[in-house]
Amino acid sequence: MTCGLLTGPLALAQEEVYLTNEQFVAQAFDGAAIKAETLWITKSILQQVTQILGHPPTQLRLRFWSHDARSAWILEEIGKEEPITAGFIVESGKLKQVQILAYRESRGSEVRYPAFLKQFVGIGLNADSHLDHKVDGVSGATLSVSALDRMARLALYFDQQVAHPKP
Amino acid sequence: MSHLTRVLRFLRHWHARIGVLAALFFLFLALTGLALNHTQALSLAKYQVSMPWLMNWYGLKSQIPETGYLFPQGYLAARHGQVVMDGKPLAIRDKVVGAAEVASVRYVATSQQLFLYQPDGQLVDKLQGDALPVKDITGLAVAANTIIVQGHQQSYASEDALVWKASAVTSESISLKPLPVEVKNQLQQQFAPALPLERILQDIHSGRIFGQYGPYLMDLTAVILMALSLSGVWIYLRTVRRRNY
């Protein structure tokens, strides 16, 4: 006997894709074809990455795109239960644009709206790897906001690393 | 005995009895409500409950895969959106179309993504979209220490999954193999059904866990609670007034 609560396979989280990775990169460089480069999470940056994220990085290498003083990063971080995919454009050490590329949580997708994301524009990283300006949260999306904060800090940190690579 | 006294006595009598009878349901409501109010702080969504009798009640059954991909020192097994490598779950939801180990890197492919893992399970990279040499991966093959990603029309080979070259090598796709018995025994736990604790508490709180009519039972509990509150206030006011007189 069952209570009949589940009549089929458990529903997986719904994924909403707002922009593909390719569309984001194309937008970041005004349509110019920029070749992807690779950043390895080496021992020299692992500690800082872990400190920013609050956990070890999920993967050991990632792709990025850069041209002149601009770099573009596509990062993923778990909000409440599911990963949020976000794109970050960094120019001269400051965030130029932040976009949610894919959202998979059942709640909190308000973070994708420009009204929230535009707060990140012009923000940089201070000496202790935190954002140098406060970002106001969104009620009911605390964990998503926190994940975006971590990813923004990471994008800025990675930009510093590729601009001034450590030996 | 005045009419009012009779009413008061009647109300007290049933107020107490109904209160005791409904106490268990009130406790369910209050405790689950308290917990759900702090679901983030308590990380209720992260705890997975897999008690066999409860999963049976939900109609969920364990389904151990019979076949998987075998590595020199390990395996990968997948079923219904769950992928396990050497006893550890991987964050892969889509159907696996191939898995192979080359030069101590394990490649796991779905039709749209290619994952690279170290043998200890650490994710090295995840490739999708333009990072992949084909739009739709149909399988993986191995030749001369390179991984070959197969598409419908063309295959591509790489030593590091960064630089891809068209491959004319016609290697057979890596295929599923029967899993050894000891591996299947190991997978009993991984493929046991589970639900987040938050979900179970929500079902108790709403009454859904008691079946089709469970929510009505909880509705009745809520109505009884309201009635008890009102009768309790009325009894109190009447009792105080009587004392004052």
mmCIF file of C-alpha atoms in Angstrom:
data_model
loop_
_atom_site.group_PDB
_atom_site.id
_atom_site.type_symbol
_atom_site.label_atom_id
_atom_site.label_comp_id
_atom_site.label_asym_id
_atom_site.label_seq_id
_atom_site.Cartn_x
_atom_site.Cartn_y
_atom_site.Cartn_z
ATOM 1 C CA MET A 1 0.000 0.000 0.000
ATOM 2 C CA THR A 2 1.257 3.448 -0.766
ATOM 3 C CA CYS A 3 -0.043 6.916 -0.074
ATOM 4 C CA GLY A 4 0.118 7.694 -3.789
ATOM 5 C CA LEU A 5 2.005 10.925 -3.265
ATOM 6 C CA LEU A 6 4.268 10.283 -6.198
ATOM 7 C CA THR A 7 2.673 9.011 -9.366
ATOM 8 C CA GLY A 8 5.740 9.134 -11.533
ATOM 9 C CA PRO A 9 9.480 9.734 -11.415
ATOM 10 C CA LEU A 10 10.446 12.485 -9.028
ATOM 11 C CA ALA A 11 10.300 15.794 -10.853
ATOM 12 C CA LEU A 12 13.779 17.200 -11.354
ATOM 13 C CA ALA A 13 14.433 20.907 -10.868
ATOM 14 C CA GLN A 14 13.248 22.988 -13.811
ATOM 15 C CA GLU A 15 16.122 24.650 -15.659
ATOM 16 C CA GLU A 16 15.486 28.049 -17.175
ATOM 17 C CA VAL A 17 18.124 29.084 -19.688
ATOM 18 C CA TYR A 18 18.121 32.798 -20.410
ATOM 19 C CA LEU A 19 21.294 32.970 -22.448
ATOM 20 C CA THR A 20 23.623 30.288 -23.786
ATOM 21 C CA ASN A 21 27.327 30.445 -23.002
ATOM 22 C CA GLU A 22 28.037 31.272 -26.630
ATOM 23 C CA GLN A 23 25.516 34.107 -26.695
ATOM 24 C CA PHE A 24 26.994 35.574 -23.532
ATOM 25 C CA VAL A 25 30.566 35.468 -24.861
ATOM 26 C CA ALA A 26 29.484 36.981 -28.167
ATOM 27 C CA GLN A 27 27.758 39.818 -26.302
ATOM 28 C CA ALA A 28 30.780 40.324 -24.055
ATOM 29 C CA PHE A 29 33.032 41.104 -26.991
ATOM 30 C CA ASP A 30 30.512 42.741 -29.318
ATOM 31 C CA GLY A 31 30.344 39.738 -31.607
ATOM 32 C CA ALA A 32 34.105 39.402 -32.109
ATOM 33 C CA ALA A 33 35.342 35.818 -32.228
ATOM 34 C CA ILE A 34 37.565 35.468 -29.160
ATOM 35 C CA LYS A 35 39.338 32.178 -28.585
ATOM 36 C CA ALA A 36 38.796 30.569 -25.200
ATOM 37 C CA GLU A 37 41.759 30.289 -22.860
ATOM 38 C CA THR A 38 42.198 27.971 -19.907
ATOM 39 C CA LEU A 39 42.865 28.787 -16.279
ATOM 40 C CA TRP A 40 44.065 25.975 -14.056
ATOM 41 C CA ILE A 41 43.298 26.141 -10.329
ATOM 42 C CA THR A 42 46.869 25.655 -9.208
ATOM 43 C CA LYS A 43 48.060 25.302 -5.629
ATOM 44 C CA SER A 44 49.021 28.961 -5.579
ATOM 45 C CA ILE A 45 45.430 30.134 -6.070
ATOM 46 C CA LEU A 46 43.508 27.189 -4.596
ATOM 47 C CA GLN A 47 43.552 28.589 -1.065
ATOM 48 C CA GLN A 48 42.162 31.964 -2.105
ATOM 49 C CA VAL A 49 39.509 30.355 -4.287
ATOM 50 C CA THR A 50 38.460 28.130 -1.387
ATOM 51 C CA GLN A 51 38.280 31.136 0.910
ATOM 52 C CA ILE A 52 36.101 33.072 -1.511
ATOM 53 C CA LEU A 53 33.738 30.192 -2.165
ATOM 54 C CA GLY A 54 33.697 28.800 1.357
ATOM 55 C CA HIS A 55 34.478 25.387 -0.124
ATOM 56 C CA PRO A 56 37.033 23.907 -2.525
ATOM 57 C CA PRO A 57 36.401 24.711 -6.202
ATOM 58 C CA THR A 58 34.215 22.162 -7.940
ATOM 59 C CA GLN A 59 36.521 21.920 -10.953
ATOM 60 C CA LEU A 60 40.222 22.265 -11.496
ATOM 61 C CA ARG A 61 40.258 24.165 -14.760
ATOM 62 C CA LEU A 62 37.934 26.612 -16.407
ATOM 63 C CA ARG A 63 37.534 28.410 -19.660
ATOM 64 C CA PHE A 64 37.639 32.179 -19.996
ATOM 65 C CA TRP A 65 37.822 34.732 -22.759
ATOM 66 C CA SER A 66 39.864 37.897 -22.758
ATOM 67 C CA HIS A 67 40.736 40.765 -25.025
ATOM 68 C CA ASP A 68 42.636 43.894 -24.022
ATOM 69 C CA ALA A 69 41.516 44.816 -20.498
ATOM 70 C CA ARG A 70 38.300 42.814 -20.661
ATOM 71 C CA SER A 71 37.707 39.257 -19.553
ATOM 72 C CA ALA A 72 34.577 37.133 -19.519
ATOM 73 C CA TRP A 73 33.871 34.316 -17.088
ATOM 74 C CA ILE A 74 31.089 31.768 -16.887
ATOM 75 C CA LEU A 75 30.780 30.368 -13.389
ATOM 76 C CA GLU A 76 28.446 28.046 -11.516
ATOM 77 C CA GLU A 77 27.622 27.982 -7.843
ATOM 78 C CA ILE A 78 24.885 26.317 -5.867
ATOM 79 C CA GLY A 79 22.220 28.651 -4.483
ATOM 80 C CA LYS A 80 19.976 26.584 -2.271
ATOM 81 C CA GLU A 81 20.119 23.156 -3.913
ATOM 82 C CA GLU A 82 20.826 23.690 -7.615
ATOM 83 C CA PRO A 83 23.661 25.421 -9.464
ATOM 84 C CA ILE A 84 23.156 28.907 -10.847
ATOM 85 C CA THR A 85 25.113 29.651 -14.043
ATOM 86 C CA ALA A 86 26.165 33.256 -14.362
ATOM 87 C CA GLY A 87 28.337 35.236 -16.759
ATOM 88 C CA PHE A 88 30.663 38.012 -15.587
ATOM 89 C CA ILE A 89 32.397 40.604 -17.702
ATOM 90 C CA VAL A 90 35.341 42.266 -15.976
ATOM 91 C CA GLU A 91 37.008 45.329 -17.412
ATOM 92 C CA SER A 92 40.047 46.998 -15.905
ATOM 93 C CA GLY A 93 39.472 45.140 -12.664
ATOM 94 C CA LYS A 94 35.813 46.157 -12.231
ATOM 95 C CA LEU A 95 32.624 44.309 -13.048
ATOM 96 C CA LYS A 96 31.146 45.637 -16.251
ATOM 97 C CA GLN A 97 28.222 43.260 -16.511
ATOM 98 C CA VAL A 98 26.672 40.341 -14.674
ATOM 99 C CA GLN A 99 24.066 38.088 -16.242
ATOM 100 C CA ILE A 100 22.244 34.987 -15.101
ATOM 101 C CA LEU A 101 22.610 32.444 -17.895
ATOM 102 C CA ALA A 102 20.695 29.558 -16.329
ATOM 103 C CA TYR A 103 18.604 29.269 -13.166
ATOM 104 C CA ARG A 104 17.467 25.952 -11.697
ATOM 105 C CA GLU A 105 15.999 26.701 -8.281
ATOM 106 C CA SER A 106 12.275 26.654 -7.662
ATOM 107 C CA ARG A 107 12.431 30.079 -5.962
ATOM 108 C CA GLY A 108 14.581 33.186 -6.024
ATOM 109 C CA SER A 109 14.855 33.781 -9.761
ATOM 110 C CA GLU A 110 14.290 37.499 -9.123
ATOM 111 C CA VAL A 111 18.067 37.744 -9.059
ATOM 112 C CA ARG A 112 18.067 37.577 -12.845
ATOM 113 C CA TYR A 113 16.387 40.954 -13.234
ATOM 114 C CA PRO A 114 18.540 43.908 -14.340
ATOM 115 C CA ALA A 115 17.278 45.963 -11.376
ATOM 116 C CA PHE A 116 19.217 43.641 -9.073
ATOM 117 C CA LEU A 117 22.174 42.794 -11.301
ATOM 118 C CA LYS A 118 23.034 46.382 -12.185
ATOM 119 C CA GLN A 119 24.209 46.808 -8.576
ATOM 120 C CA PHE A 120 27.301 44.825 -9.502
ATOM 121 C CA VAL A 121 28.383 47.219 -12.244
ATOM 122 C CA GLY A 122 31.519 49.137 -11.332
ATOM 123 C CA ILE A 123 32.269 46.970 -8.298
ATOM 124 C CA GLY A 124 35.788 45.730 -7.715
ATOM 125 C CA LEU A 125 37.572 43.529 -5.225
ATOM 126 C CA ASN A 126 39.149 44.911 -2.085
ATOM 127 C CA ALA A 127 42.305 43.633 -0.437
ATOM 128 C CA ASP A 128 40.535 40.890 1.522
ATOM 129 C CA SER A 129 38.802 39.566 -1.615
ATOM 130 C CA HIS A 130 35.389 40.961 -0.808
ATOM 131 C CA LEU A 131 33.377 43.228 -3.073
ATOM 132 C CA ASP A 132 34.296 46.847 -2.479
ATOM 133 C CA HIS A 133 30.637 47.916 -2.524
ATOM 134 C CA LYS A 134 27.630 46.448 -0.772
ATOM 135 C CA VAL A 135 25.001 44.710 -2.886
ATOM 136 C CA ASP A 136 21.439 44.858 -1.554
ATOM 137 C CA GLY A 137 19.790 41.469 -1.310
ATOM 138 C CA VAL A 138 16.459 40.263 -2.656
ATOM 139 C CA SER A 139 13.826 39.086 -0.183
ATOM 140 C CA GLY A 140 13.258 35.368 -0.599
ATOM 141 C CA ALA A 141 16.432 34.893 -2.633
ATOM 142 C CA THR A 142 19.085 35.123 0.061
ATOM 143 C CA LEU A 143 20.973 32.023 -0.994
ATOM 144 C CA SER A 144 20.911 32.950 -4.678
ATOM 145 C CA VAL A 145 22.213 36.424 -3.844
ATOM 146 C CA SER A 146 24.950 34.890 -1.729
ATOM 147 C CA ALA A 147 25.950 32.562 -4.573
ATOM 148 C CA LEU A 148 26.136 35.513 -6.975
ATOM 149 C CA ASP A 149 28.248 37.446 -4.505
ATOM 150 C CA ARG A 150 30.727 34.565 -4.299
ATOM 151 C CA MET A 151 30.843 34.170 -8.076
ATOM 152 C CA ALA A 152 31.351 37.908 -8.591
ATOM 153 C CA ARG A 153 34.284 37.875 -6.181
ATOM 154 C CA LEU A 154 35.684 34.832 -7.917
ATOM 155 C CA ALA A 155 35.407 36.395 -11.375
ATOM 156 C CA LEU A 156 37.230 39.502 -10.161
ATOM 157 C CA TYR A 157 39.892 37.385 -8.483
ATOM 158 C CA PHE A 158 40.376 35.240 -11.574
ATOM 159 C CA ASP A 159 40.649 38.385 -13.679
ATOM 160 C CA GLN A 160 43.451 39.572 -11.423
ATOM 161 C CA GLN A 161 45.198 36.240 -11.826
ATOM 162 C CA VAL A 162 45.137 36.249 -15.603
ATOM 163 C CA ALA A 163 46.121 39.896 -15.748
ATOM 164 C CA HIS A 164 48.931 39.346 -13.250
ATOM 165 C CA PRO A 165 49.611 35.629 -13.193
ATOM 166 C CA LYS A 166 51.442 34.221 -10.177
ATOM 167 C CA PRO A 167 54.531 32.137 -10.897
ATOM 168 C CA MET B 1 -28.544 24.791 37.431
ATOM 169 C CA SER B 2 -28.781 27.816 35.164
ATOM 170 C CA HIS B 3 -28.718 27.513 31.416
ATOM 171 C CA LEU B 4 -25.390 29.325 31.270
ATOM 172 C CA THR B 5 -23.826 26.957 33.806
ATOM 173 C CA ARG B 6 -24.985 23.984 31.771
ATOM 174 C CA VAL B 7 -23.456 25.488 28.616
ATOM 175 C CA LEU B 8 -20.213 26.240 30.431
ATOM 176 C CA ARG B 9 -20.003 22.716 31.780
ATOM 177 C CA PHE B 10 -20.779 21.234 28.368
ATOM 178 C CA LEU B 11 -18.142 23.368 26.689
ATOM 179 C CA ARG B 12 -15.518 22.548 29.333
ATOM 180 C CA HIS B 13 -16.267 18.861 28.971
ATOM 181 C CA TRP B 14 -15.829 18.798 25.207
ATOM 182 C CA HIS B 15 -13.108 21.446 25.090
ATOM 183 C CA ALA B 16 -10.900 19.167 27.173
ATOM 184 C CA ARG B 17 -11.741 15.909 25.391
ATOM 185 C CA ILE B 18 -11.441 17.275 21.869
ATOM 186 C CA GLY B 19 -8.258 19.036 22.884
ATOM 187 C CA VAL B 20 -6.694 15.794 24.075
ATOM 188 C CA LEU B 21 -7.842 13.864 21.021
ATOM 189 C CA ALA B 22 -6.559 16.466 18.618
ATOM 190 C CA ALA B 23 -3.326 17.100 20.568
ATOM 191 C CA LEU B 24 -1.324 14.728 18.416
ATOM 192 C CA PHE B 25 -2.333 16.504 15.222
ATOM 193 C CA PHE B 26 -1.665 19.895 16.835
ATOM 194 C CA LEU B 27 1.814 18.672 17.706
ATOM 195 C CA PHE B 28 2.366 17.540 14.098
ATOM 196 C CA LEU B 29 1.250 20.944 12.821
ATOM 197 C CA ALA B 30 3.257 22.963 15.315
ATOM 198 C CA LEU B 31 6.499 20.981 15.167
ATOM 199 C CA THR B 32 6.579 20.694 11.387
ATOM 200 C CA GLY B 33 5.567 24.348 11.067
ATOM 201 C CA LEU B 34 8.392 25.394 13.381
ATOM 202 C CA ALA B 35 10.921 23.372 11.452
ATOM 203 C CA LEU B 36 9.714 24.583 8.045
ATOM 204 C CA ASN B 37 9.915 28.161 9.260
ATOM 205 C CA HIS B 38 13.658 27.675 9.610
ATOM 206 C CA THR B 39 14.233 25.390 6.673
ATOM 207 C CA GLN B 40 17.356 27.205 5.487
ATOM 208 C CA ALA B 41 19.009 27.428 8.887
ATOM 209 C CA LEU B 42 18.287 23.756 9.534
ATOM 210 C CA SER B 43 19.302 22.798 5.961
ATOM 211 C CA LEU B 44 16.214 20.645 5.722
ATOM 212 C CA ALA B 45 16.433 20.462 1.942
ATOM 213 C CA LYS B 46 19.887 18.931 2.137
ATOM 214 C CA TYR B 47 19.085 16.035 4.461
ATOM 215 C CA GLN B 48 17.978 12.991 2.473
ATOM 216 C CA VAL B 49 15.663 10.506 4.166
ATOM 217 C CA SER B 50 15.722 6.966 2.809
ATOM 218 C CA MET B 51 13.915 4.828 5.382
ATOM 219 C CA PRO B 52 12.674 1.799 3.428
ATOM 220 C CA TRP B 53 9.170 1.782 4.974
ATOM 221 C CA LEU B 54 8.734 5.491 4.237
ATOM 222 C CA MET B 55 9.988 5.158 0.653
ATOM 223 C CA ASN B 56 7.640 2.206 0.254
ATOM 224 C CA TRP B 57 4.790 4.401 1.497
ATOM 225 C CA TYR B 58 5.693 6.975 -1.153
ATOM 226 C CA GLY B 59 5.751 4.244 -3.771
ATOM 227 C CA LEU B 60 9.498 4.620 -4.436
ATOM 228 C CA LYS B 61 11.545 1.508 -5.091
ATOM 229 C CA SER B 62 15.269 0.806 -5.284
ATOM 230 C CA GLN B 63 16.548 0.142 -8.812
ATOM 231 C CA ILE B 64 20.135 -1.090 -9.036
ATOM 232 C CA PRO B 65 21.639 -0.909 -12.551
ATOM 233 C CA GLU B 66 22.836 -4.216 -13.988
ATOM 234 C CA THR B 67 25.415 -2.686 -16.352
ATOM 235 C CA GLY B 68 27.870 0.183 -16.262
ATOM 236 C CA TYR B 69 31.214 1.429 -17.559
ATOM 237 C CA LEU B 70 34.309 -0.232 -16.167
ATOM 238 C CA PHE B 71 37.623 1.578 -15.595
ATOM 239 C CA PRO B 72 40.947 -0.110 -14.820
ATOM 240 C CA GLN B 73 40.359 0.561 -11.092
ATOM 241 C CA GLY B 74 36.754 1.546 -10.823
ATOM 242 C CA TYR B 75 33.328 1.817 -12.412
ATOM 243 C CA LEU B 76 30.538 4.166 -13.343
ATOM 244 C CA ALA B 77 26.886 3.191 -12.989
ATOM 245 C CA ALA B 78 23.824 5.234 -13.883
ATOM 246 C CA ARG B 79 20.049 4.959 -13.585
ATOM 247 C CA HIS B 80 17.188 7.462 -13.845
ATOM 248 C CA GLY B 81 19.236 10.618 -13.579
ATOM 249 C CA GLN B 82 21.557 9.253 -10.900
ATOM 250 C CA VAL B 83 25.216 8.655 -11.765
ATOM 251 C CA VAL B 84 27.629 7.001 -9.348
ATOM 252 C CA MET B 85 31.375 6.571 -9.809
ATOM 253 C CA ASP B 86 33.218 4.304 -7.383
ATOM 254 C CA GLY B 87 30.470 4.657 -4.825
ATOM 255 C CA LYS B 88 30.288 8.466 -5.045
ATOM 256 C CA PRO B 89 27.385 10.303 -6.708
ATOM 257 C CA LEU B 90 28.303 12.614 -9.574
ATOM 258 C CA ALA B 91 26.475 15.818 -10.424
ATOM 259 C CA ILE B 92 25.316 14.492 -13.801
ATOM 260 C CA ARG B 93 21.593 14.365 -14.506
ATOM 261 C CA ASP B 94 21.418 13.451 -18.181
ATOM 262 C CA LYS B 95 21.826 10.035 -19.738
ATOM 263 C CA VAL B 96 25.465 8.900 -19.951
ATOM 264 C CA VAL B 97 26.413 7.846 -23.481
ATOM 265 C CA GLY B 98 29.986 6.805 -22.759
ATOM 266 C CA ALA B 99 32.702 6.727 -20.120
ATOM 267 C CA ALA B 100 36.382 5.878 -20.471
ATOM 268 C CA GLU B 101 39.684 6.418 -18.710
ATOM 269 C CA VAL B 102 42.689 7.712 -20.635
ATOM 270 C CA ALA B 103 45.990 8.724 -19.024
ATOM 271 C CA SER B 104 44.439 8.782 -15.532
ATOM 272 C CA VAL B 105 41.607 11.055 -16.614
ATOM 273 C CA ARG B 106 38.068 9.699 -16.659
ATOM 274 C CA TYR B 107 35.858 11.065 -19.397
ATOM 275 C CA VAL B 108 32.114 10.832 -18.944
ATOM 276 C CA ALA B 109 29.884 11.938 -21.787
ATOM 277 C CA THR B 110 26.228 12.789 -22.079
ATOM 278 C CA SER B 111 24.850 13.865 -25.438
ATOM 279 C CA GLN B 112 25.509 17.544 -24.651
ATOM 280 C CA GLN B 113 28.338 17.528 -22.130
ATOM 281 C CA LEU B 114 31.736 15.967 -21.529
ATOM 282 C CA PHE B 115 32.980 15.713 -17.959
ATOM 283 C CA LEU B 116 36.598 15.100 -16.990
ATOM 284 C CA TYR B 117 37.334 13.547 -13.607
ATOM 285 C CA GLN B 118 40.403 12.472 -11.733
ATOM 286 C CA PRO B 119 40.144 8.844 -10.523
ATOM 287 C CA ASP B 120 39.450 10.146 -6.986
ATOM 288 C CA GLY B 121 36.258 11.806 -8.278
ATOM 289 C CA GLN B 122 37.553 15.397 -8.425
ATOM 290 C CA LEU B 123 35.989 17.186 -11.383
ATOM 291 C CA VAL B 124 38.612 18.627 -13.687
ATOM 292 C CA ASP B 125 36.419 20.221 -16.323
ATOM 293 C CA LYS B 126 32.964 20.259 -17.845
ATOM 294 C CA LEU B 127 32.672 20.915 -21.565
ATOM 295 C CA GLN B 128 29.527 21.921 -23.396
ATOM 296 C CA GLY B 129 28.442 24.023 -26.329
ATOM 297 C CA ASP B 130 31.281 25.382 -28.442
ATOM 298 C CA ALA B 131 33.873 23.758 -26.200
ATOM 299 C CA LEU B 132 32.792 20.418 -27.635
ATOM 300 C CA PRO B 133 33.845 19.340 -31.117
ATOM 301 C CA VAL B 134 30.402 17.873 -31.911
ATOM 302 C CA LYS B 135 26.871 19.108 -31.286
ATOM 303 C CA ASP B 136 25.534 15.754 -30.182
ATOM 304 C CA ILE B 137 27.835 13.158 -28.617
ATOM 305 C CA THR B 138 26.829 9.633 -29.535
ATOM 306 C CA GLY B 139 29.639 7.799 -27.776
ATOM 307 C CA LEU B 140 33.263 7.730 -26.644
ATOM 308 C CA ALA B 141 36.173 5.672 -27.864
ATOM 309 C CA VAL B 142 39.843 5.384 -26.978
ATOM 310 C CA ALA B 143 42.788 5.044 -29.370
ATOM 311 C CA ALA B 144 46.511 5.603 -28.897
ATOM 312 C CA ASN B 145 46.126 7.351 -25.524
ATOM 313 C CA THR B 146 43.607 9.844 -26.851
ATOM 314 C CA ILE B 147 39.945 10.216 -26.096
ATOM 315 C CA ILE B 148 37.656 10.174 -29.099
ATOM 316 C CA VAL B 149 34.324 11.942 -28.992
ATOM 317 C CA GLN B 150 31.934 10.511 -31.556
ATOM 318 C CA GLY B 151 29.227 12.488 -33.282
ATOM 319 C CA HIS B 152 26.670 11.422 -35.860
ATOM 320 C CA GLN B 153 28.922 12.283 -38.775
ATOM 321 C CA GLN B 154 32.415 12.818 -37.484
ATOM 322 C CA SER B 155 34.629 11.869 -34.565
ATOM 323 C CA TYR B 156 37.247 14.035 -32.895
ATOM 324 C CA ALA B 157 40.271 13.062 -30.866
ATOM 325 C CA SER B 158 42.158 14.917 -28.172
ATOM 326 C CA GLU B 159 44.839 14.284 -25.574
ATOM 327 C CA ASP B 160 43.548 16.931 -23.162
ATOM 328 C CA ALA B 161 39.975 17.796 -24.235
ATOM 329 C CA LEU B 162 41.204 21.293 -25.094
ATOM 330 C CA VAL B 163 42.459 20.844 -28.640
ATOM 331 C CA TRP B 164 40.416 18.594 -30.891
ATOM 332 C CA LYS B 165 41.353 17.092 -34.242
ATOM 333 C CA ALA B 166 39.092 15.277 -36.651
ATOM 334 C CA SER B 167 39.689 11.567 -36.279
ATOM 335 C CA ALA B 168 39.492 9.007 -39.018
ATOM 336 C CA VAL B 169 40.092 6.190 -36.543
ATOM 337 C CA THR B 170 37.101 3.885 -36.510
ATOM 338 C CA SER B 171 37.281 2.619 -32.954
ATOM 339 C CA GLU B 172 34.305 0.920 -31.459
ATOM 340 C CA SER B 173 32.395 2.980 -28.907
ATOM 341 C CA ILE B 174 33.010 2.109 -25.286
ATOM 342 C CA SER B 175 29.999 0.091 -24.285
ATOM 343 C CA LEU B 176 28.195 -0.877 -21.100
ATOM 344 C CA LYS B 177 29.423 -4.017 -19.361
ATOM 345 C CA PRO B 178 27.751 -6.181 -16.708
ATOM 346 C CA LEU B 179 28.631 -4.871 -13.255
ATOM 347 C CA PRO B 180 30.388 -7.280 -10.877
ATOM 348 C CA VAL B 181 28.305 -8.588 -7.993
ATOM 349 C CA GLU B 182 30.384 -6.801 -5.368
ATOM 350 C CA VAL B 183 29.784 -3.501 -7.188
ATOM 351 C CA LYS B 184 26.032 -4.098 -7.331
ATOM 352 C CA ASN B 185 26.078 -4.808 -3.597
ATOM 353 C CA GLN B 186 27.892 -1.543 -3.074
ATOM 354 C CA LEU B 187 25.263 0.287 -5.113
ATOM 355 C CA GLN B 188 22.347 -0.826 -2.904
ATOM 356 C CA GLN B 189 22.813 2.269 -0.763
ATOM 357 C CA GLN B 190 23.477 4.720 -3.630
ATOM 358 C CA PHE B 191 20.413 3.771 -5.586
ATOM 359 C CA ALA B 192 18.100 3.501 -2.615
ATOM 360 C CA PRO B 193 15.350 6.069 -3.103
ATOM 361 C CA ALA B 194 15.449 9.122 -0.864
ATOM 362 C CA LEU B 195 13.535 12.317 -0.338
ATOM 363 C CA PRO B 196 14.635 15.617 1.196
ATOM 364 C CA LEU B 197 13.552 15.999 4.817
ATOM 365 C CA GLU B 198 11.950 19.319 3.873
ATOM 366 C CA ARG B 199 9.619 17.516 1.469
ATOM 367 C CA ILE B 200 8.570 14.988 4.104
ATOM 368 C CA LEU B 201 7.906 17.692 6.698
ATOM 369 C CA GLN B 202 5.819 19.617 4.151
ATOM 370 C CA ASP B 203 3.789 16.494 3.457
ATOM 371 C CA ILE B 204 3.215 15.901 7.178
ATOM 372 C CA HIS B 205 2.335 19.565 7.740
ATOM 373 C CA SER B 206 -0.200 19.590 4.927
ATOM 374 C CA GLY B 207 -1.530 16.130 5.705
ATOM 375 C CA ARG B 208 -0.636 14.833 2.249
ATOM 376 C CA ILE B 209 1.430 12.090 3.790
ATOM 377 C CA PHE B 210 -1.764 10.508 5.121
ATOM 378 C CA GLY B 211 -3.070 9.970 1.618
ATOM 379 C CA GLN B 212 -5.714 11.514 -0.585
ATOM 380 C CA TYR B 213 -7.871 12.703 2.346
ATOM 381 C CA GLY B 214 -4.971 13.694 4.554
ATOM 382 C CA PRO B 215 -5.234 17.423 3.718
ATOM 383 C CA TYR B 216 -8.901 17.356 4.781
ATOM 384 C CA LEU B 217 -7.830 15.827 8.065
ATOM 385 C CA MET B 218 -5.427 18.713 8.606
ATOM 386 C CA ASP B 219 -8.133 21.172 7.569
ATOM 387 C CA LEU B 220 -10.356 19.628 10.243
ATOM 388 C CA THR B 221 -7.505 19.929 12.755
ATOM 389 C CA ALA B 222 -7.181 23.614 11.912
ATOM 390 C CA VAL B 223 -10.930 24.136 12.313
ATOM 391 C CA ILE B 224 -10.885 22.297 15.654
ATOM 392 C CA LEU B 225 -7.971 24.452 16.790
ATOM 393 C CA MET B 226 -9.931 27.577 15.923
ATOM 394 C CA ALA B 227 -12.997 26.254 17.703
ATOM 395 C CA LEU B 228 -10.962 25.324 20.783
ATOM 396 C CA SER B 229 -9.370 28.767 20.825
ATOM 397 C CA LEU B 230 -12.761 30.448 20.717
ATOM 398 C CA SER B 231 -14.327 28.111 23.278
ATOM 399 C CA GLY B 232 -11.286 28.491 25.509
ATOM 400 C CA VAL B 233 -11.554 32.273 25.441
ATOM 401 C CA TRP B 234 -15.279 32.108 26.099
ATOM 402 C CA ILE B 235 -14.812 29.711 29.031
ATOM 403 C CA TYR B 236 -12.087 31.946 30.476
ATOM 404 C CA LEU B 237 -14.161 35.102 30.201
ATOM 405 C CA ARG B 238 -17.200 33.439 31.745
ATOM 406 C CA THR B 239 -15.148 31.967 34.565
ATOM 407 C CA VAL B 240 -13.485 35.297 35.360
ATOM 408 C CA ARG B 241 -16.830 37.089 35.282
ATOM 409 C CA ARG B 242 -18.348 34.529 37.672
ATOM 410 C CA ARG B 243 -15.443 34.915 40.072
ATOM 411 C CA ASN B 244 -15.785 38.670 40.033
ATOM 412 C CA TYR B 245 -19.474 38.387 40.904
#
